[in-house]
Coordinates of C-alpha atoms and ligand atoms in Angstrom, one line a residue:
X1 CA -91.5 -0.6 -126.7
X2 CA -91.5 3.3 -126.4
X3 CA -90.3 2.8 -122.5
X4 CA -87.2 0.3 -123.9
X5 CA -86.3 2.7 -126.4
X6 CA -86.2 5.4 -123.8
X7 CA -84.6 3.2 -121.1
X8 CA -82.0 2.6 -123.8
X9 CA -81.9 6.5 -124.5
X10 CA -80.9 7.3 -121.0
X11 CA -78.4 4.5 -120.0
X12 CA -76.7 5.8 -123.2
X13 CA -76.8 9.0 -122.3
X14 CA -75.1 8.6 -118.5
X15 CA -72.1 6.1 -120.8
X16 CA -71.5 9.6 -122.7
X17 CA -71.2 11.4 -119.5
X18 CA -68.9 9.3 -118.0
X19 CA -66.2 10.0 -120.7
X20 CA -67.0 14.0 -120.6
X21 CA -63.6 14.6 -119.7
X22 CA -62.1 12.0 -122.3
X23 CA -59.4 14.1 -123.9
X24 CA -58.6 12.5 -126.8
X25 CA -62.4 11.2 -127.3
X26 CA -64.0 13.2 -130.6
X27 CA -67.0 15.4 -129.5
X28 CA -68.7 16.2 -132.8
X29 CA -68.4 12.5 -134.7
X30 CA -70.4 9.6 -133.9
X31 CA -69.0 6.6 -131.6
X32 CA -71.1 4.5 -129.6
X33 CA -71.8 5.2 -125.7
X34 CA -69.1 3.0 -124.2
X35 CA -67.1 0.0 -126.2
X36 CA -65.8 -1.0 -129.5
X37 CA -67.7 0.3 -132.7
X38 CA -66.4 -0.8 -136.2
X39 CA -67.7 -0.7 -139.6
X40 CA -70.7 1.5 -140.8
X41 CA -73.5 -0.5 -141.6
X42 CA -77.0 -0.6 -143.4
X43 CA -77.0 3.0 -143.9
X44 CA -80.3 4.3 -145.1
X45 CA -82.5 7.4 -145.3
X46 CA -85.9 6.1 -144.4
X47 CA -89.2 8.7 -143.9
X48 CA -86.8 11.6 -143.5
X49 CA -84.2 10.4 -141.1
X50 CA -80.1 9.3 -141.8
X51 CA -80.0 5.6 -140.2
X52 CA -76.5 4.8 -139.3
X53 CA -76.0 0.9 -138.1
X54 CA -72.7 0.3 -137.1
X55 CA -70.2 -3.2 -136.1
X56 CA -70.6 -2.9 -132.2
X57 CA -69.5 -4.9 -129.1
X58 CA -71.8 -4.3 -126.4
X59 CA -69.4 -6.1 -124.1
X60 CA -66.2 -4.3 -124.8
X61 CA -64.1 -2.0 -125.9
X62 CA -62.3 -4.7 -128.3
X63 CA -63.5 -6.6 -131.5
X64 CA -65.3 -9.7 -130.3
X65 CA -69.3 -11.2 -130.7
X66 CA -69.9 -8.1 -132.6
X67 CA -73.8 -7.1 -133.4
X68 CA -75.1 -4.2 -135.0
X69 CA -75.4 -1.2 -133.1
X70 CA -77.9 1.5 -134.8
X71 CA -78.4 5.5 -134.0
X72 CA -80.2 8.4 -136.2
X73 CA -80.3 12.0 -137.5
X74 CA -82.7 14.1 -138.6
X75 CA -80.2 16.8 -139.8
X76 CA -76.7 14.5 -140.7
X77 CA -74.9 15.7 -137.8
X78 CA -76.5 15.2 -134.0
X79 CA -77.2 11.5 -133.8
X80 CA -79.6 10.1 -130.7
X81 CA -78.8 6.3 -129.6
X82 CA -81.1 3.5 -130.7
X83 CA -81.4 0.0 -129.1
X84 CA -79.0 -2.5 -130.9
X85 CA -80.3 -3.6 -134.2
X86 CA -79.1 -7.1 -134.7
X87 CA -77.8 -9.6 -131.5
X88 CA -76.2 -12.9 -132.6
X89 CA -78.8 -16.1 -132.0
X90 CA -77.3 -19.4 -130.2
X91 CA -77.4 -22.2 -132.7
X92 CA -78.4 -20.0 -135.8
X93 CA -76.5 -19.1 -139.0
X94 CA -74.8 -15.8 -137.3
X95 CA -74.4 -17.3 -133.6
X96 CA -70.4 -16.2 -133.9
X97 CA -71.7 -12.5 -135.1
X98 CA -73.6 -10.0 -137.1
X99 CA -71.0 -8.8 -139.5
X100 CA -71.2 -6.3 -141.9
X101 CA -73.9 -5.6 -145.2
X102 CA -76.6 -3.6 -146.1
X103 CA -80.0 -2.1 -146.1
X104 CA -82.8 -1.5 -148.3
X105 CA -86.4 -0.5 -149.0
X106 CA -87.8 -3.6 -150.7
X107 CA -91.8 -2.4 -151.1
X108 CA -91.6 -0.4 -148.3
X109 CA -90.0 -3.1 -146.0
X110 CA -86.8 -2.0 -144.2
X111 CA -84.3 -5.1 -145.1
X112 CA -81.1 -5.9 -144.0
X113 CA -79.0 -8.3 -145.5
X114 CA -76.0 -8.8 -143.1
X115 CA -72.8 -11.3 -142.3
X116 CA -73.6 -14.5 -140.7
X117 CA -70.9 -16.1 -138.8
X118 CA -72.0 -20.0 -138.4
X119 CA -68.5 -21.0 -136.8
X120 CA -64.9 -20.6 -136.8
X121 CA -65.0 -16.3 -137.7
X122 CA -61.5 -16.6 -140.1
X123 CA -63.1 -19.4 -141.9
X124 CA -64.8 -18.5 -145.4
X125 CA -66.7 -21.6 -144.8
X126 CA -68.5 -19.7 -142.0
X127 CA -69.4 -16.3 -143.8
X128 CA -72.8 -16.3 -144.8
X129 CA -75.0 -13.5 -145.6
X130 CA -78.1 -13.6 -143.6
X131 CA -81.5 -11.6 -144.1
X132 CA -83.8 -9.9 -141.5
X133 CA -86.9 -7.3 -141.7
X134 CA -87.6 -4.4 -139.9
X135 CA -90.2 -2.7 -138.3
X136 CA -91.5 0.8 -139.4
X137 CA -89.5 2.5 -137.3
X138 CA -86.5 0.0 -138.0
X139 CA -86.3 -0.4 -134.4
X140 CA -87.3 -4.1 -134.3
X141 CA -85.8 -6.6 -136.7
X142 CA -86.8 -10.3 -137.3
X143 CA -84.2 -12.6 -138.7
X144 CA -86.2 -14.6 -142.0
X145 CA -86.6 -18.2 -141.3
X146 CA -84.5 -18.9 -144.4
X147 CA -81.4 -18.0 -143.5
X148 CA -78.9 -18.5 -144.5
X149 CA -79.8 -17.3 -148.0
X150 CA -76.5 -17.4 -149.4
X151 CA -73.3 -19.3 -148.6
X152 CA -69.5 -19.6 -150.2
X153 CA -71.0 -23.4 -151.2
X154 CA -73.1 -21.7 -154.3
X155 CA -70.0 -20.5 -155.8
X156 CA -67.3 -23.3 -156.7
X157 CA -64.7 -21.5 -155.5
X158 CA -61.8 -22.2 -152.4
X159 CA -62.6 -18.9 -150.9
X160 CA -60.6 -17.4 -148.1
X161 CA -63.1 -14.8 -147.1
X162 CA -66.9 -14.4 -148.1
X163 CA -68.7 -11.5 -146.8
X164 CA -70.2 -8.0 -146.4
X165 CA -73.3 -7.8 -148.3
X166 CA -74.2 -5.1 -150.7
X167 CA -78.0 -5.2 -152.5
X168 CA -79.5 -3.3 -155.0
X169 CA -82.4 -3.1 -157.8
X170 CA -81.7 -2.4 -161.3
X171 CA -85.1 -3.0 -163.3
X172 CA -87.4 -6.0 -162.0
X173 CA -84.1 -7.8 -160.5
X174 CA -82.2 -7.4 -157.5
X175 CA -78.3 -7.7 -157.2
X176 CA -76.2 -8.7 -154.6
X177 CA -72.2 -8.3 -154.8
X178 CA -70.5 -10.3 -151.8
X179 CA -66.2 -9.4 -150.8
X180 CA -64.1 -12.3 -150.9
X181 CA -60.8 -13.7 -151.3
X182 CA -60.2 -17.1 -153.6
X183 CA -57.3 -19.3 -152.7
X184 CA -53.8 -18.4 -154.2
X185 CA -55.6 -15.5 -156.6
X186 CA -56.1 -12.7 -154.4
X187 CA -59.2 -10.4 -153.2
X188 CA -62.5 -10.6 -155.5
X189 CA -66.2 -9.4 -155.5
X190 CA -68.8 -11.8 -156.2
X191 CA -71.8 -10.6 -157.5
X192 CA -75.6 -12.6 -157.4
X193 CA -78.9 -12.1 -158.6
X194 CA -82.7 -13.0 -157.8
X195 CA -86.3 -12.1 -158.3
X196 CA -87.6 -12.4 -154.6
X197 CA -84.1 -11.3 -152.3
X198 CA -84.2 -14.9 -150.8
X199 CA -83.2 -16.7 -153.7
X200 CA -80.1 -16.0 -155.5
X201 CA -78.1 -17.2 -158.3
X202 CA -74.1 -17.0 -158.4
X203 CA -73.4 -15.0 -161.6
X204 CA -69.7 -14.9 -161.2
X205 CA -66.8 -12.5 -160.4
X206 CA -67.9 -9.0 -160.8
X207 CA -64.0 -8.7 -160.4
X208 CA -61.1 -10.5 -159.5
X209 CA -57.5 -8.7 -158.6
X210 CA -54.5 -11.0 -158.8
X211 CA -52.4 -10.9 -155.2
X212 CA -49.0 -12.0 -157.4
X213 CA -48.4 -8.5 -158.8
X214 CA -48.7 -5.3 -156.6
X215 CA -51.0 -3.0 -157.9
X216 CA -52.6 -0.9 -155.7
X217 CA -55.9 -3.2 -155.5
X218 CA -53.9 -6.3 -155.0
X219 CA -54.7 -8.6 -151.0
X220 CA -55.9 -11.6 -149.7
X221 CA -59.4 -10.5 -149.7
X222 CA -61.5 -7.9 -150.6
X223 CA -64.5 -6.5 -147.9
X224 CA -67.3 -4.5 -148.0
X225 CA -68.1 -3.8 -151.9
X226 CA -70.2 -1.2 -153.2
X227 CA -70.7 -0.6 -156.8
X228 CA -71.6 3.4 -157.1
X229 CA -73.9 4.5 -160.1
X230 CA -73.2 8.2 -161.5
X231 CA -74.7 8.2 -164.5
X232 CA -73.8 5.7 -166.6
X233 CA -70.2 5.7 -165.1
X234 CA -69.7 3.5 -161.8
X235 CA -67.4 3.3 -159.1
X236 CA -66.2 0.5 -157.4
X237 CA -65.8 1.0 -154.3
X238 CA -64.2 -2.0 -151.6
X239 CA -61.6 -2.5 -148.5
X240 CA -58.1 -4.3 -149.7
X241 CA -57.5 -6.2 -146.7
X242 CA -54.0 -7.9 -145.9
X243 CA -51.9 -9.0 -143.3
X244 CA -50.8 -6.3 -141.4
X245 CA -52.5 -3.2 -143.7
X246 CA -55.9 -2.4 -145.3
X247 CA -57.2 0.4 -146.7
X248 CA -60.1 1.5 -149.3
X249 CA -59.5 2.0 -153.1
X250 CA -62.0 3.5 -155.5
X251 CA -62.0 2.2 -159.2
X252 CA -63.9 4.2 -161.7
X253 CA -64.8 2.5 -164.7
X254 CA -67.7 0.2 -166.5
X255 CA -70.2 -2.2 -165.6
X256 CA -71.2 -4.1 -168.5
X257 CA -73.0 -7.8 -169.0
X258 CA -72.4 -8.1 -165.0
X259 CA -68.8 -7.4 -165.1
X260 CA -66.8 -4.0 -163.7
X261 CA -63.3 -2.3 -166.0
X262 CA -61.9 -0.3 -163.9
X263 CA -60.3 2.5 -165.9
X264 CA -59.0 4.0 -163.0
X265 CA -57.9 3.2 -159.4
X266 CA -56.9 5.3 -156.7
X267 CA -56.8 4.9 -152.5
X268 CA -60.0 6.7 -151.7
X269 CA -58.1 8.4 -148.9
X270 CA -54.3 8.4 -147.7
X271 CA -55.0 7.5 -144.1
X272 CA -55.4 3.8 -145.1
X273 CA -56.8 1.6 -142.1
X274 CA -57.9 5.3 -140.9
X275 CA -61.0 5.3 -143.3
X276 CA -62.2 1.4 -143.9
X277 CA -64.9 -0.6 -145.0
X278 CA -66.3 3.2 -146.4
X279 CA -70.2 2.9 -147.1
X280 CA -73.1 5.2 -149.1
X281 CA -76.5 5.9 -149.2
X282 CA -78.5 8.1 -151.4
X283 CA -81.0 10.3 -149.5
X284 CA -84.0 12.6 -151.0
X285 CA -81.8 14.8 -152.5
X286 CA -79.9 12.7 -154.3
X287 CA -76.8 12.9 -152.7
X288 CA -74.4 10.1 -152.2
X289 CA -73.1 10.4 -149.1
X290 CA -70.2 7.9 -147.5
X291 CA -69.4 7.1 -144.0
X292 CA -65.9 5.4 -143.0
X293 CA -64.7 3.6 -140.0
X294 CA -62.1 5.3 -138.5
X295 CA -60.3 2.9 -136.2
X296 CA -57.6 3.8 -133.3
X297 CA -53.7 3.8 -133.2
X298 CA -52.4 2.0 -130.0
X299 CA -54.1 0.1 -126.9
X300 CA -54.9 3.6 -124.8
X301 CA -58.5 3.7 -125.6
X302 CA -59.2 0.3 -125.3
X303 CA -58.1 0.7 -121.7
X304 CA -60.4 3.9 -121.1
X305 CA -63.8 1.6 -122.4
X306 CA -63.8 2.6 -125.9
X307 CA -62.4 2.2 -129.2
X308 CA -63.7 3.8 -132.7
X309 CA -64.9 6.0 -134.3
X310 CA -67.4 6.8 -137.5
X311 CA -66.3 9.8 -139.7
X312 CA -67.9 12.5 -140.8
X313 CA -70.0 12.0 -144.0
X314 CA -68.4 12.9 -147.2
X315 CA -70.5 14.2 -150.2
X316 CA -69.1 11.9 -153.2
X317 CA -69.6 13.3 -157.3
X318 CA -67.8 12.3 -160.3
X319 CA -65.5 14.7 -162.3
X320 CA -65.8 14.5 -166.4
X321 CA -62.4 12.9 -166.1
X322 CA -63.4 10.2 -163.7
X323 CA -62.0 11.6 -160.7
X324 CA -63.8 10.8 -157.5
X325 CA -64.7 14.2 -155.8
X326 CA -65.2 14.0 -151.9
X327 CA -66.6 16.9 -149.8
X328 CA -68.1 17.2 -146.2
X329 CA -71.7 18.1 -146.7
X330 CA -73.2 22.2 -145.7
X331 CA -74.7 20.4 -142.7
X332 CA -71.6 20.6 -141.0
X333 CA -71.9 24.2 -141.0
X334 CA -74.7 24.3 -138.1
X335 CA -71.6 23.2 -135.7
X336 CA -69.4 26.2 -135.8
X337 CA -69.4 28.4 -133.2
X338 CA -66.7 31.5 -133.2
X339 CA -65.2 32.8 -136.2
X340 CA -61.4 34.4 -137.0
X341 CA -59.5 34.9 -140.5
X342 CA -56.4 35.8 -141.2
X343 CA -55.3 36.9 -145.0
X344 CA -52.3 37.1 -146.8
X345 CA -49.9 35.8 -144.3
X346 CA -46.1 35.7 -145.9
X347 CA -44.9 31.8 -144.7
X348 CA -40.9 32.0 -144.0
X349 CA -41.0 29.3 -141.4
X350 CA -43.5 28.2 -138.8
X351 CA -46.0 31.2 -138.0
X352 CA -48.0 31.0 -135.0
X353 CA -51.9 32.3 -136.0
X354 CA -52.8 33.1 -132.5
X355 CA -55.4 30.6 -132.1
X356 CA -55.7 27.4 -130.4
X357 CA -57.9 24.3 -129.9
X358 CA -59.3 20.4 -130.0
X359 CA -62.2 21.1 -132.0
X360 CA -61.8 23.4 -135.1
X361 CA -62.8 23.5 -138.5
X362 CA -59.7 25.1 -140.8
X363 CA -60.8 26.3 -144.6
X364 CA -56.8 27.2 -145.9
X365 CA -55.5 28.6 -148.8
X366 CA -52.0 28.3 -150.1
X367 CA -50.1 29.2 -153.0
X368 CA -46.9 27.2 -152.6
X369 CA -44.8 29.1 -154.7
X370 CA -43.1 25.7 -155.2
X371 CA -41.9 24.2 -151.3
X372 CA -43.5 22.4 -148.7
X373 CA -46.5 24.3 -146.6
X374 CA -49.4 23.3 -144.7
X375 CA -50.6 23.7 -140.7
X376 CA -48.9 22.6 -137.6
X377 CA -52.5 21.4 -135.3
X378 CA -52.2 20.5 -132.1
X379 CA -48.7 22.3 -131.0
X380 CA -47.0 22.4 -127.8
X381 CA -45.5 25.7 -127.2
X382 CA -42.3 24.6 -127.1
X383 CA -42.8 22.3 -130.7
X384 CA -42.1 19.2 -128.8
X385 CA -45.4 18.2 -130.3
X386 CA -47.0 18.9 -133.2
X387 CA -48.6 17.4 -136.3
X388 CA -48.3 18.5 -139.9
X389 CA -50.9 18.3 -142.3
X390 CA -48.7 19.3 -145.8
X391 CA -48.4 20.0 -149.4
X392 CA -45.1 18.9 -151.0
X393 CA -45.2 19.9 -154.4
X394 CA -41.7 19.2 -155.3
X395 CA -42.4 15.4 -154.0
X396 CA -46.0 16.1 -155.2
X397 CA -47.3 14.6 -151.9
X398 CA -50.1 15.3 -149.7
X399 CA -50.5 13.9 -146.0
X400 CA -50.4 14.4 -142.4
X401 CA -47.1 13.6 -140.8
X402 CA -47.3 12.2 -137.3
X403 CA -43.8 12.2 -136.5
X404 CA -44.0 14.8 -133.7
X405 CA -47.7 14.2 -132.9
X406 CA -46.9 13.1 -129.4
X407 CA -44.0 12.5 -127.3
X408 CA -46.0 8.9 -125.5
X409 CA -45.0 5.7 -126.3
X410 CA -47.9 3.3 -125.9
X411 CA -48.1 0.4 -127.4
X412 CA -49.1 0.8 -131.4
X413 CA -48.7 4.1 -131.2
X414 CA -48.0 5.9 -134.9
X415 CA -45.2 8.0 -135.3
X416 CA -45.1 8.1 -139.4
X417 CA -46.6 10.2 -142.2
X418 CA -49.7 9.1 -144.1
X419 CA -49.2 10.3 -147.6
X420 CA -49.9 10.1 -151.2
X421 CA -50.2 11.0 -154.5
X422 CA -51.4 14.5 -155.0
X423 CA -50.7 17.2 -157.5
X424 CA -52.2 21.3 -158.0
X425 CA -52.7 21.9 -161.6
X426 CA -50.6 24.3 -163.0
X427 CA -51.8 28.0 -161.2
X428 CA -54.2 26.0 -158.8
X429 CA -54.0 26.9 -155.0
X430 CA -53.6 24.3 -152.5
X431 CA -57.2 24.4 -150.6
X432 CA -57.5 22.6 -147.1
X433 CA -60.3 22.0 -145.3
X434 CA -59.6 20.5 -141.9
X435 CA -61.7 18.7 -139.2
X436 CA -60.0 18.6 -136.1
X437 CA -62.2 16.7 -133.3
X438 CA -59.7 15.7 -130.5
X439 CA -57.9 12.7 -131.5
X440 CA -59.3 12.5 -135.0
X441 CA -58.1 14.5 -138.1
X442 CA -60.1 14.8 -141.5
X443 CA -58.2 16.6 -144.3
X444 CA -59.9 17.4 -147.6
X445 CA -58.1 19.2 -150.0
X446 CA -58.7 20.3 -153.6
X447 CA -62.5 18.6 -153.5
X448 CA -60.4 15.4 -154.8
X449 CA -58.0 13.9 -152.2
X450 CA -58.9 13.1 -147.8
X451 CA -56.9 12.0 -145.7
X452 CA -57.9 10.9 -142.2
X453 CA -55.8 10.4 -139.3
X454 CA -55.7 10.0 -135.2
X455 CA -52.9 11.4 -132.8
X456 CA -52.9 11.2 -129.4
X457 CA -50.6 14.3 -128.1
X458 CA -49.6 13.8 -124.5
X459 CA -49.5 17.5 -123.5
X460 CA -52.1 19.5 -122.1
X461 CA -51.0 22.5 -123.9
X462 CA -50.8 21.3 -127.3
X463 CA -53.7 23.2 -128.6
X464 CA -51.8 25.9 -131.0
X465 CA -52.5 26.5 -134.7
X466 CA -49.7 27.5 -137.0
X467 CA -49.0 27.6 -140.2
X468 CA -45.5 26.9 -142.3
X469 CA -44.1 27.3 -145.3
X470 CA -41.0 28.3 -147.5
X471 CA -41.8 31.4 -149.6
X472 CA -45.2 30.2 -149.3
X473 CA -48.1 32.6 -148.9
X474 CA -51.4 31.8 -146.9
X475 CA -53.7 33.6 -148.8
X476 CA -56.7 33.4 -146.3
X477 CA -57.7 30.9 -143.8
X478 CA -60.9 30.6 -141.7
X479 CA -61.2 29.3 -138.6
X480 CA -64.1 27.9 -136.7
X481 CA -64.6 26.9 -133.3
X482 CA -66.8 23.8 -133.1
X483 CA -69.2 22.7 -130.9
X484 CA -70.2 19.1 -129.7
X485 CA -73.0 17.3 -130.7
X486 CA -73.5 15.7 -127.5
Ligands
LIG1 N1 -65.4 -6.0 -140.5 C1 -66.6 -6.9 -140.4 C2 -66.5 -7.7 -141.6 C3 -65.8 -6.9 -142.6 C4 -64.7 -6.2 -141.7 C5 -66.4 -7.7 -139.1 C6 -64.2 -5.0 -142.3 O1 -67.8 -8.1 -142.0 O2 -65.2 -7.6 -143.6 O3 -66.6 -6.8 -138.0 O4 -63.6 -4.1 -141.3

């Protein structure tokens, strides 16, 4: 076994190397050697390490017989290759794929409850969740003899989608909630229960949305579930998928007799399909922490052997009001490599902060005095290219517009600006705290609000860092260079 692991170890490690030169791959987040990577899965702290599983083509740098691919940290933020977790079986329950789920310590037994695809992938009919238990080490899994352990038959419903397990205990009982979509109705989780995690009873909806109006939480089906204790206040936290968008929404809200109120919705972050099928684990600390899928824009990277890309983890807590609060965790910190700050800058226009680069780390603060401001990233001298990450408080939107981001036009490639809702408090100063790795973009500002993005600039020289405003003043703004974790 240890000479597999390690053969596995180093053909991973001469994938990496190929790309070295990959300019718009990111050098400090997690992707896979080579080929496609989608959805975090089954992510678990277990005897002092971060386990990351992850929805992964071995074969390609496209969605297709997806399995689960697995990796793991012993500080949050360098991550060494495993051998894949979970491989499809011919003629079993999840021959078409290992979708997504979940893991857990049941006794002291790593446990994975996962997405069995039996036939035809769109089909609800085909969606089963499947269980399998792991070695120590969670290096070696066996699939239980049982499985399938639960299918879309046990609830009654027409159901257009049925999967992405989620497991927890609460006292001597285990719960299960399970995405789906019913017929006509619109997205839905499902939530089960059982004594021994291989049999489970169907206790209903946890909570249905209704696809006829267009609330924010409206689709065809709903994916990847999580329901998020803090305290006795919970978040519900899932993926709206529908043709054409998707994107994660938080609800905060109650959990009583095995149903969820929300009280409050919001879109856990503004780049939409740019942070999906988001997923938590608690470690020894007691953080939550969440992990996103952060997909590509256009066919490019498909065509240089690899597509997607994990984010970085975000630090979740609850604000007394119910607002979800998202922060990237101190870890981060042990990346940053040369320092420069700049205070008090008066903003009448763009305002280059003599610095550039592909991999920085930006801690901003603004007072808006009442116009637009923000950072140009990722500038072209000549401001043929550019991307804005902004603060409108007149519009009282946040975002990162993508207009300008590059002057290419592959196929699928964004040129719009991801926004949404976002307003300071009344003598609050904007705060941003940027991640730029490359082709990916994580904003977090005012410990509330992320968004996440990718651009793609064409030019070799679009590396500058300015800042803009109108009457705007920068009060102070830290900048790190970053180094890779590879
Ligand atoms: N991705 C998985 C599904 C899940 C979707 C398939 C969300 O289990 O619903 O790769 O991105």
């Amino acid at each position: 076994m240890a000479g597999l692991i390690e053969s596995y170890v180093e053909a991973a490690k001469r994938l990496r190397l190929g790309f070295a030169d990959a300019r718009h791959r990111p050098r400090f987040h997690f992707l896979p050697p080579s080929n496609w990577l989608n959805d975090p899965n089954g992510v678990i702290y277990w005897r002092g390490r971060y386990h990351l599983f992850y929805q992964y083509n071995p074969h390609g740098p496209n969605w297709g017989q997806i399995h689960w691919g697995h990796a793991v940290s012993d500080d949050l933020v360098h991550w060494q290759d495993l051998p894949i977790a979970l491989t499809p079986t011919p003629g079993g329950p999840d021959e078409g794929g290992c979708w997504s789920g979940c893991a857990v310590d049941h006794e002291g037994v790593p446990t994975i409850f996962y997405t069995g695809i039996r036939g035809e992938p769109s089909s609800a009919q085909s969606q089963v969740t499947c269980l399998a238990l792991g070695s120590d080490d969670l290096i070696t899994w066996e699939k239980h003899p049982a499985n399938p352990i639960v299918t879309p038959e046990s609830t009654g419903l027409d159901l257009v989608g049925f999967r992405d397990p989620s497991v927890w205990r609460e006292g001597n009982r285990w719960y299960q909630l399970v995405g789906a979509g019913i017929r006509d109705v619109g997205g839905a989780v499902l939530l089960y229960s059982s004594q021994n995690l291989i049999n489970w009873v169907y206790l209903g909806p946890l909570l249905v949305g209704d696809k006829r109006d267009r609330p924010l939480w409206t689709g065809s089906v709903w994916e990847c579930p999580q329901l998020l204790p803090f305290g006795d206040r919970y978040v519900l936290v899932f993926g709206v998928w529908e043709d054409g968008t998707h994107y994660t929404v938080a609800m905060t809200g109650s959990y009583v007799d095995h149903r969820f109120v929300p009280a409050r919705t919001c879109k856990l972050d503004a780049g939409d399909r740019h942070f999906y099928a988001a997923q938590t684990l608690t470690d020894e600390r007691g953080r939550r922490l969440m992990w996103g899928w952060i997909q590509e824009d256009g066919d490019a990277r498909h065509a240089a052997g690899w597509s997607g890309v994990m984010s970085l983890p975000r630090e979740l807590s609850l604000a007394r009001d119910g607002t979800l609060l998202m922060n990237p965790p101190e870890e981060l910190k042990i990346l940053r490599d040369t320092h420069t700050q700049r205070f008090n800058l008066a903003l009448n226009g763009a305002r280059y902060l003599g610095l550039e680069g592909l991999q920085l780390e930006l801690q901003a603060e603004f007072r808006p005095n009442g116009s637009e401001c923000g950072l140009s990233i990722l500038r072209s001298p000549d401001g043929v290219e550019q991307t804005h990450i902004f603060y409108d408080p007149v519009r009282k939107k946040l975002g990162v517009d993508r207009r300008r981001s590059s002057s290419g036009t592959g196929p699928g490639l964004s040129s719009d600006v991801q926004e949404s809702n976002f307003e300071l408090r009344a003598d609050e100063p904007l705060k941003l705290h940027i991640f730029l790795d490359h082709s990916v973009i994580e904003v977090f500002a005012n410990d509330r609000f992320c968004v996440t993005s990718r651009v793609y600039p064409e030019n070799r020289d679009s590396t500058e860092l300015h800042a803009f405003g109108n009457g705007a003043e920068l009060r102070r703004i830290d900048i790190w260079t970053l180094r890779s974790i590879w």
